[in-house]
mmCIF file of C-alpha atoms and ligand atoms in Angstrom:
data_model
loop_
_atom_site.group_PDB
_atom_site.id
_atom_site.type_symbol
_atom_site.label_atom_id
_atom_site.label_comp_id
_atom_site.label_asym_id
_atom_site.label_seq_id
_atom_site.Cartn_x
_atom_site.Cartn_y
_atom_site.Cartn_z
ATOM 1 C CA UNK A 1 65.184 92.508 194.039
ATOM 2 C CA UNK A 2 67.882 95.058 194.892
ATOM 3 C CA UNK A 3 71.603 94.767 194.312
ATOM 4 C CA UNK A 4 74.323 97.129 195.559
ATOM 5 C CA UNK A 5 77.509 97.551 193.507
ATOM 6 C CA UNK A 6 80.291 98.361 196.004
ATOM 7 C CA UNK A 7 81.012 102.074 196.520
ATOM 8 C CA UNK A 8 78.789 103.341 193.714
ATOM 9 C CA UNK A 9 75.630 102.109 195.457
ATOM 10 C CA UNK A 10 73.956 101.515 192.108
ATOM 11 C CA UNK A 11 70.596 99.813 192.527
ATOM 12 C CA UNK A 12 69.197 97.599 189.830
ATOM 13 C CA UNK A 13 65.469 96.909 190.006
ATOM 14 C CA UNK A 14 64.840 93.486 188.536
ATOM 15 C CA UNK A 15 61.261 93.089 187.533
ATOM 16 C CA UNK A 16 61.285 92.040 183.881
ATOM 17 C CA UNK A 17 60.794 88.364 184.720
ATOM 18 C CA UNK A 18 57.347 89.122 186.127
ATOM 19 C CA UNK A 19 56.201 91.272 183.179
ATOM 20 C CA UNK A 20 53.779 89.485 180.920
ATOM 21 C CA UNK A 21 53.681 90.378 177.202
ATOM 22 C CA UNK A 22 50.760 92.335 175.840
ATOM 23 C CA UNK A 23 48.213 90.082 174.102
ATOM 24 C CA UNK A 24 46.540 90.687 170.756
ATOM 25 C CA UNK A 25 43.172 89.518 169.470
ATOM 26 C CA UNK A 26 43.021 88.188 165.927
ATOM 27 C CA UNK A 27 39.662 89.311 164.536
ATOM 28 C CA UNK A 28 37.966 87.609 161.635
ATOM 29 C CA UNK A 29 35.876 89.970 159.474
ATOM 30 C CA UNK A 30 32.779 88.984 157.527
ATOM 31 C CA UNK A 31 32.450 89.324 153.751
ATOM 32 C CA UNK A 32 29.899 88.094 151.231
ATOM 33 C CA UNK A 33 32.122 85.794 149.151
ATOM 34 C CA UNK A 34 34.428 83.624 151.281
ATOM 35 C CA UNK A 35 32.810 80.184 151.603
ATOM 36 C CA UNK A 36 31.715 79.160 155.089
ATOM 37 C CA UNK A 37 33.617 75.863 154.731
ATOM 38 C CA UNK A 38 36.879 77.725 154.079
ATOM 39 C CA UNK A 39 36.463 79.868 157.201
ATOM 40 C CA UNK A 40 35.732 76.770 159.314
ATOM 41 C CA UNK A 41 38.821 75.033 157.892
ATOM 42 C CA UNK A 42 41.006 78.067 158.664
ATOM 43 C CA UNK A 43 39.760 78.170 162.263
ATOM 44 C CA UNK A 44 40.579 74.475 162.664
ATOM 45 C CA UNK A 45 44.003 74.581 160.989
ATOM 46 C CA UNK A 46 45.452 77.928 162.085
ATOM 47 C CA UNK A 47 43.550 78.622 165.312
ATOM 48 C CA UNK A 48 43.293 75.067 166.673
ATOM 49 C CA UNK A 49 39.528 75.094 167.074
ATOM 50 C CA UNK A 50 37.409 71.965 167.066
ATOM 51 C CA UNK A 51 34.913 71.641 164.208
ATOM 52 C CA UNK A 52 32.098 72.609 166.583
ATOM 53 C CA UNK A 53 33.957 75.654 167.928
ATOM 54 C CA UNK A 54 34.934 76.679 164.403
ATOM 55 C CA UNK A 55 31.344 76.507 163.152
ATOM 56 C CA UNK A 56 30.082 78.610 166.072
ATOM 57 C CA UNK A 57 32.756 81.284 165.533
ATOM 58 C CA UNK A 58 32.207 81.344 161.754
ATOM 59 C CA UNK A 59 28.424 81.747 162.180
ATOM 60 C CA UNK A 60 28.894 84.485 164.800
ATOM 61 C CA UNK A 61 31.149 86.390 162.347
ATOM 62 C CA UNK A 62 28.660 85.795 159.506
ATOM 63 C CA UNK A 63 25.806 87.287 161.575
ATOM 64 C CA UNK A 64 27.592 89.977 163.602
ATOM 65 C CA UNK A 65 30.309 91.135 161.185
ATOM 66 C CA UNK A 66 33.371 90.137 163.165
ATOM 67 C CA UNK A 67 34.611 87.783 165.856
ATOM 68 C CA UNK A 68 37.691 86.637 167.752
ATOM 69 C CA UNK A 69 39.612 83.783 166.109
ATOM 70 C CA UNK A 70 42.276 83.650 168.856
ATOM 71 C CA UNK A 71 44.429 85.611 171.313
ATOM 72 C CA UNK A 72 48.242 85.594 171.069
ATOM 73 C CA UNK A 73 51.414 87.568 171.621
ATOM 74 C CA UNK A 74 51.976 90.211 168.934
ATOM 75 C CA UNK A 75 54.338 88.235 166.692
ATOM 76 C CA UNK A 76 52.136 85.147 166.692
ATOM 77 C CA UNK A 77 48.988 87.200 166.042
ATOM 78 C CA UNK A 78 50.605 89.073 163.131
ATOM 79 C CA UNK A 79 51.988 85.850 161.649
ATOM 80 C CA UNK A 80 48.564 84.202 161.728
ATOM 81 C CA UNK A 81 46.957 87.227 160.052
ATOM 82 C CA UNK A 82 49.607 87.084 157.291
ATOM 83 C CA UNK A 83 49.459 83.305 156.793
ATOM 84 C CA UNK A 84 45.667 83.111 156.630
ATOM 85 C CA UNK A 85 45.389 86.193 154.396
ATOM 86 C CA UNK A 86 47.924 84.612 151.980
ATOM 87 C CA UNK A 87 46.034 81.331 152.006
ATOM 88 C CA UNK A 88 42.723 83.087 151.281
ATOM 89 C CA UNK A 89 44.233 85.088 148.381
ATOM 90 C CA UNK A 90 45.760 81.900 146.897
ATOM 91 C CA UNK A 91 42.236 80.461 146.847
ATOM 92 C CA UNK A 92 40.800 83.698 145.425
ATOM 93 C CA UNK A 93 38.803 84.701 148.523
ATOM 94 C CA UNK A 94 38.606 88.226 150.002
ATOM 95 C CA UNK A 95 38.682 87.074 153.659
ATOM 96 C CA UNK A 96 40.126 89.745 155.980
ATOM 97 C CA UNK A 97 41.672 89.419 159.419
ATOM 98 C CA UNK A 98 43.197 92.046 161.699
ATOM 99 C CA UNK A 99 45.043 91.947 165.006
ATOM 100 C CA UNK A 100 44.416 94.435 167.814
ATOM 101 C CA UNK A 101 45.774 94.757 171.343
ATOM 102 C CA UNK A 102 43.595 93.597 174.211
ATOM 103 C CA UNK A 103 42.387 96.492 176.454
HETATM 104 N N1 LIG B 1 29.473 85.539 154.861
HETATM 105 C C1 LIG B 1 30.144 84.427 154.205
HETATM 106 C C2 LIG B 1 29.151 83.664 153.340
HETATM 107 O O1 LIG B 1 27.964 83.868 153.460
HETATM 108 C C3 LIG B 1 30.759 83.456 155.229
HETATM 109 C C4 LIG B 1 31.853 84.099 156.031
HETATM 110 C C5 LIG B 1 31.897 83.919 157.407
HETATM 111 C C6 LIG B 1 32.847 84.864 155.420
HETATM 112 C C7 LIG B 1 32.911 84.462 158.176
HETATM 113 C C8 LIG B 1 33.871 85.442 156.175
HETATM 114 O O2 LIG B 1 34.928 85.782 158.302
HETATM 115 C C9 LIG B 1 33.900 85.238 157.542
HETATM 116 N N2 LIG B 1 29.652 82.794 152.472
#
């Protein structure tokens, strides 16, 4: 949209409402020590996966080294990485997660 301000003829381009925020993938990384059950529980509790989805993602990470736990705006992605990392450390597990921008 364009708006004219009297004599100054200032034009304001209003386009922010149609800009979508950049999205970030939360990646789950494999390790040799975190129990499979803990990873499944994390995917259910923090990433809202069903038990079946969680088991498939966990096994994919176990076999391939990493996998996508979820896709969020930056703040949400970073918060989930922090919360799950804290939870894993409290339990004594070395589980690692990272967030990275899509495309
Ligand atoms: N590799 C782990 C094991 O054999 C299981 C595991 C899966 C750990 C996914 C981390 O992100 C992970 N106990």
